[in-house]
Short mmCIF file of C-alpha atoms and ligand atoms in Angstrom, two decimals:
data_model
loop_
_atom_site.label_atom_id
_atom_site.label_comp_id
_atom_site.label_asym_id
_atom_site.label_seq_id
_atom_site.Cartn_x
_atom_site.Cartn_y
_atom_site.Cartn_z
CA UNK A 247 -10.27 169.40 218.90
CA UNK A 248 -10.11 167.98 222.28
CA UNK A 249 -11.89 164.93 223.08
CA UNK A 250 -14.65 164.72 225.29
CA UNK A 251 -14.81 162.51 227.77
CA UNK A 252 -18.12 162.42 229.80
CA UNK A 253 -18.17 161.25 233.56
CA UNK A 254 -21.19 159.28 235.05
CA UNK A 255 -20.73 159.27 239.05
CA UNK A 256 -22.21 159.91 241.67
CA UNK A 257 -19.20 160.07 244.12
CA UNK A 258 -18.47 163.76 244.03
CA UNK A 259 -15.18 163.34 245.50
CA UNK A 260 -14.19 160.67 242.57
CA UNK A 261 -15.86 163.04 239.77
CA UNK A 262 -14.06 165.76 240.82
CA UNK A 263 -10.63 163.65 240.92
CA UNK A 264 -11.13 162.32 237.34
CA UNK A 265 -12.54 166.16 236.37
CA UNK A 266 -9.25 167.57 237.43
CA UNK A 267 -7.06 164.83 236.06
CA UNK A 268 -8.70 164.45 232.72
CA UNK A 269 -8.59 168.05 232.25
CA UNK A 270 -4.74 167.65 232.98
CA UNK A 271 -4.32 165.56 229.71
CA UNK A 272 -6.44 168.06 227.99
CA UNK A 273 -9.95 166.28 227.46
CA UNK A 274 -13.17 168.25 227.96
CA UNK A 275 -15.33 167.39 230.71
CA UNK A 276 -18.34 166.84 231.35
CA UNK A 277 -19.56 165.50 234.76
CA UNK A 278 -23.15 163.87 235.43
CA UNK A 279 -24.05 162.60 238.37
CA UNK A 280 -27.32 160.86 238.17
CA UNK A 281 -28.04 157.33 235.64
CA UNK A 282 -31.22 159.30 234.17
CA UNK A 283 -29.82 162.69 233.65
CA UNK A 284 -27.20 161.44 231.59
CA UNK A 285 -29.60 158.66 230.07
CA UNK A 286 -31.19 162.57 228.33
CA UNK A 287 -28.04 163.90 227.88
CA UNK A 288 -26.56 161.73 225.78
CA UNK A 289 -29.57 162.12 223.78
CA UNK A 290 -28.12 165.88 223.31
CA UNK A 291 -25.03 165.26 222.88
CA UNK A 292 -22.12 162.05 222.14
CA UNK A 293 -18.65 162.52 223.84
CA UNK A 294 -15.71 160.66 222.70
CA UNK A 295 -15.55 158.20 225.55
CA UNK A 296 -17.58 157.66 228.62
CA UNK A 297 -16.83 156.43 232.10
CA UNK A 298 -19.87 155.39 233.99
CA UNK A 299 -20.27 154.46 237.87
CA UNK A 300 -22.07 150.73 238.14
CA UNK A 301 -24.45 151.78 241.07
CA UNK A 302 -25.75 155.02 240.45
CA UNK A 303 -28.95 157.20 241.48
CA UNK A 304 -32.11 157.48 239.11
CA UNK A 305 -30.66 154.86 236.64
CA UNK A 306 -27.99 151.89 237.05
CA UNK A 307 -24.75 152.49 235.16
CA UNK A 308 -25.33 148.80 233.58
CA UNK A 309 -28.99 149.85 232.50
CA UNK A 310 -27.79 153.07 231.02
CA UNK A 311 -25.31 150.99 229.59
CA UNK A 312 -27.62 148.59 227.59
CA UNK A 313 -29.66 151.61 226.73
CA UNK A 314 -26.61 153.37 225.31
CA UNK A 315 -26.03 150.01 223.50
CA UNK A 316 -29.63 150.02 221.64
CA UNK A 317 -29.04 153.30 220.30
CA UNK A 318 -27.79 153.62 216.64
CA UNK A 319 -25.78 157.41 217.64
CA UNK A 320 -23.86 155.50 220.64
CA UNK A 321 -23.70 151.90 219.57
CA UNK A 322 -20.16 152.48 219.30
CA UNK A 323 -19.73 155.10 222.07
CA UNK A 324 -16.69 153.50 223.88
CA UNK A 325 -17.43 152.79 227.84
CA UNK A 326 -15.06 152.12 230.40
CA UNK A 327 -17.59 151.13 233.31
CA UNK A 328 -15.96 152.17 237.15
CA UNK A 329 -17.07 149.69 239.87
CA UNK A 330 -16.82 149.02 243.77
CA UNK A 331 -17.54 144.91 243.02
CA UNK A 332 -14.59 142.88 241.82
CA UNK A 333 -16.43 139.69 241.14
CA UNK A 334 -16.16 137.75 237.93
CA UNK A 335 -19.29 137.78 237.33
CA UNK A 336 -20.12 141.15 238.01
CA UNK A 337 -17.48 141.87 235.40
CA UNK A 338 -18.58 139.39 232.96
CA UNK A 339 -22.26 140.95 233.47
CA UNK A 340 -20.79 144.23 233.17
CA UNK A 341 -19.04 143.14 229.62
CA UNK A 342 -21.78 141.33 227.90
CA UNK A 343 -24.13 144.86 228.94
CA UNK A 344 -21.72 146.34 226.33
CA UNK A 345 -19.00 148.23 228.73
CA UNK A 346 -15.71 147.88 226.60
CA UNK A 347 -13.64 147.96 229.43
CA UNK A 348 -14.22 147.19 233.53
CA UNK A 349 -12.09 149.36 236.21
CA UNK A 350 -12.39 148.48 239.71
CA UNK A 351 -12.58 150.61 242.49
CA UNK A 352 -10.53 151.83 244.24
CA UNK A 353 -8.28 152.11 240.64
CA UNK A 354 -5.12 154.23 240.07
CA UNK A 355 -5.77 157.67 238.38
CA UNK A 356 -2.16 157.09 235.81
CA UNK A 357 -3.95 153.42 234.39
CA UNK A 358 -7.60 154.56 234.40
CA UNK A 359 -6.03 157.59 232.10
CA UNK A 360 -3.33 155.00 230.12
CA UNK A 361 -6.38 153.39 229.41
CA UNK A 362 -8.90 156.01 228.22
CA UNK A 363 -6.49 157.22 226.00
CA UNK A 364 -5.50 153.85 224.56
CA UNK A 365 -9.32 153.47 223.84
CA UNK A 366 -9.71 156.75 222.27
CA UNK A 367 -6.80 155.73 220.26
CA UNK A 368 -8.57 152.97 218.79
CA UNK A 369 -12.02 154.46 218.38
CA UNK A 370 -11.08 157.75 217.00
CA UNK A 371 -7.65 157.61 215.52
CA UNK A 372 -7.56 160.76 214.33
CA UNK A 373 -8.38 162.47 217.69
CA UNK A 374 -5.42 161.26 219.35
CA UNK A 375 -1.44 161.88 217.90
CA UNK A 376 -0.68 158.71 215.64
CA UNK A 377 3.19 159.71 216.43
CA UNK A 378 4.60 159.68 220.09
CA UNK A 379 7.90 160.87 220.65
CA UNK A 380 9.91 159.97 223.67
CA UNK A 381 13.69 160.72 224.28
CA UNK A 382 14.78 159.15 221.28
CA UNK A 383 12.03 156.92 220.36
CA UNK A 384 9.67 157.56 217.85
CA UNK A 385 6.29 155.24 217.46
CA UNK A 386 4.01 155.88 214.66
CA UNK A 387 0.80 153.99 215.66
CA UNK A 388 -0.47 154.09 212.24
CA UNK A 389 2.07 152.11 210.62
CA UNK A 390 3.01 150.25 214.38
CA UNK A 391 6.46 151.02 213.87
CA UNK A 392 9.19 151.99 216.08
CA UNK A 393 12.09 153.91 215.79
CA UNK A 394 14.71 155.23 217.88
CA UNK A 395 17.88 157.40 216.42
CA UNK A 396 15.87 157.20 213.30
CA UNK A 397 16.81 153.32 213.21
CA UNK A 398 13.92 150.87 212.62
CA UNK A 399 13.38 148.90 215.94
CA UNK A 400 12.21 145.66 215.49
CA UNK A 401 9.34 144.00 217.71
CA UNK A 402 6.57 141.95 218.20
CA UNK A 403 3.05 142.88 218.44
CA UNK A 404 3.27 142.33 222.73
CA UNK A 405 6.87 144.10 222.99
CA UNK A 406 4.72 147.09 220.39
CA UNK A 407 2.12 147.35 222.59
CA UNK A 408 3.96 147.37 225.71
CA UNK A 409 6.45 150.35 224.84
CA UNK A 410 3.29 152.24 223.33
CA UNK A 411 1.83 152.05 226.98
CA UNK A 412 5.04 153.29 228.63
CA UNK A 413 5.13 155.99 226.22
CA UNK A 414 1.95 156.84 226.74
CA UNK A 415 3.01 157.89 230.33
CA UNK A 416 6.60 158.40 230.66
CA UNK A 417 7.99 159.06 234.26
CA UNK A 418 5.04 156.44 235.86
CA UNK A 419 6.14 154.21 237.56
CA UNK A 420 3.38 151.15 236.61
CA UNK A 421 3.17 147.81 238.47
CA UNK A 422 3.21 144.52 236.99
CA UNK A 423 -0.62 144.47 237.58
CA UNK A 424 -1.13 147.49 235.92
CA UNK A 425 0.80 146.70 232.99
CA UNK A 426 -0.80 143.20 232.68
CA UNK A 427 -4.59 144.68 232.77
CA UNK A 428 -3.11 147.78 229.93
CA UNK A 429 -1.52 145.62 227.30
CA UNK A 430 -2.86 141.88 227.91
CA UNK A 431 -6.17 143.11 228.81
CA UNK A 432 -8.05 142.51 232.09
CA UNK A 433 -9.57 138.69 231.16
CA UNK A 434 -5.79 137.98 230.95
CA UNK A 435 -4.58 134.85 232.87
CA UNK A 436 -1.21 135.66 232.33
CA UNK A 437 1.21 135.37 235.22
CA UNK A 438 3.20 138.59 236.13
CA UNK A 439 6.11 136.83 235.52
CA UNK A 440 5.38 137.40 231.43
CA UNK A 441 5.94 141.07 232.16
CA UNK A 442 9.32 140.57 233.27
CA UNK A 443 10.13 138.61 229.98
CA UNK A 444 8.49 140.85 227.50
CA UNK A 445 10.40 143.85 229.17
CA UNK A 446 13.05 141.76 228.73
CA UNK A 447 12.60 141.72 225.06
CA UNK A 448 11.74 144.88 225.05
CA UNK A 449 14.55 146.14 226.11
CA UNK A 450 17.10 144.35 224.11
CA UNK A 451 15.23 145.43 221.12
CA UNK A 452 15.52 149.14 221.71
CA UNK A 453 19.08 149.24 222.81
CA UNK A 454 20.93 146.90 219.99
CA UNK A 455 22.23 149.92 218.52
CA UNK A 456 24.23 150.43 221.89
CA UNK A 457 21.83 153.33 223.32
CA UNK A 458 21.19 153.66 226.81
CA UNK A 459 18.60 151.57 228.54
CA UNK A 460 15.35 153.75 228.97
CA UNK A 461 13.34 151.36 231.16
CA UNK A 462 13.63 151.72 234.47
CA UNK A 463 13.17 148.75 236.77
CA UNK A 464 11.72 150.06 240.02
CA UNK A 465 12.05 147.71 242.54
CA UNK A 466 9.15 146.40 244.25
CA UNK A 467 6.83 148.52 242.38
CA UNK A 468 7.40 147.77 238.55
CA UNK A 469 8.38 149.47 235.67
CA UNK A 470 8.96 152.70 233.88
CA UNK A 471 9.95 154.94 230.92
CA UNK A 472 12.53 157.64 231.97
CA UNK A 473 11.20 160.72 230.63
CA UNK A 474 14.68 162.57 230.53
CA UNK A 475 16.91 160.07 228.56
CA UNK A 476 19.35 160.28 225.48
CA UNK A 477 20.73 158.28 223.22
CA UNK A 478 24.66 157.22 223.84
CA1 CA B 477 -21.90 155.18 242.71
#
């Protein structure tokens, strides 16, 4: 079973680049482009996740939103809400509606879909592999435990989370933004600096049985998992 993600813009350019890249990871699709026609739809049908457009024709995204909300089927329906405004208070508005999580536009493609599938991870456990393997590394996200060589890697919940979302895209290159917003969360007031530490950590962890160093610092730009990497 794939998961099914459901798409609330209006912007048929930016439907049509999250169609083709959410296809890519191998959700189903379903694209909407009006606030009322998917107000009825989702009385047809629930998808796994939705991503709904703030300022949309017919209905808003944040009064479809509180609508979803008041609904016993999609109380729970996880909602990662896409907007054009970046003020606080926009965002906190957005939140309190009942969005679980706030993207603003214009937002890169590789965190919007690190994030969607770190929310379907936690909403619907069972949809989405509770092992990831990379190179050598092993994470089993039910039991949040690492391993690489088949030796247990030892780390803390922020160094855990942090490898899960490199994993979760090997090859990216992600900034210290974008790692920030994925594993501290976006109301995070956590200088980018941190990152740099926790990698830090990270890495010693994974390598103190001698292996090769899979994180590659990119410079200017961030961080990333090498996809193609064994162990020494
Ligand atoms: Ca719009």
């Amino acid at each position: 079973m794939h998961p099914k993600v459901m798409v609330v813009e209006d912007e048929e350019a930016l439907s049509e680049l999250l169609r083709y890249n959410l296809e890519a990871e191998g959700y189903e699709v379903e694209v909407i482009d009006r606030g009322d026609d998917a107000d009825l739809r989702l009385r047809e049908i629930v998808p796994d996740l939705l991503l709904l457009d703030w300022m949309l024709p017919g209905l808003s995204g944040i009064e479809l939103c509180r609508r979803i909300r008041l609904r016993s089927e999609t109380k729970t329906l996880p909602i990662i809400m896409l907007t054009a405004r970046s003020e606080e208070s926009e965002r906190v508005r957005g939140l309190s509606t009942g969005a679980d999580d706030f993207v603003v536009k214009p937002f890169s493609v590789p965190e919007l879909m690190a994030r969607i599938k770190a929310m379907l991870r936690r909403s619907n456990p069972g949809k989405v592999s509770s092992h990831i393997i990379v190179g050598d590394i092993e994470l089993d996200r039910k039991a949040h435990r690492a391993h690489r060589n088949g030796r247990e890697v030892r780390l803390g919940p922020t160094e855990y989370k942090l490898l899960e979302f490199l994993m979760s895209a090997p090859g990216r290159v992600f900034s210290r933004e974008q790692l920030l917003d994925g594993v501290w969360g976006h109301n995070n007031y956590v200088d980018e600096r941190t990152v740099d530490v926790h990698i830090g950590r990270l890495r010693r962890s994974i390598t103190r049985g001698k292996e090769q160093d899979p994180i590659r610092t990119v410079r200017g730009a961030g961080y990333s998992l090498n996809d193609k990497f064994v162990s020494a």
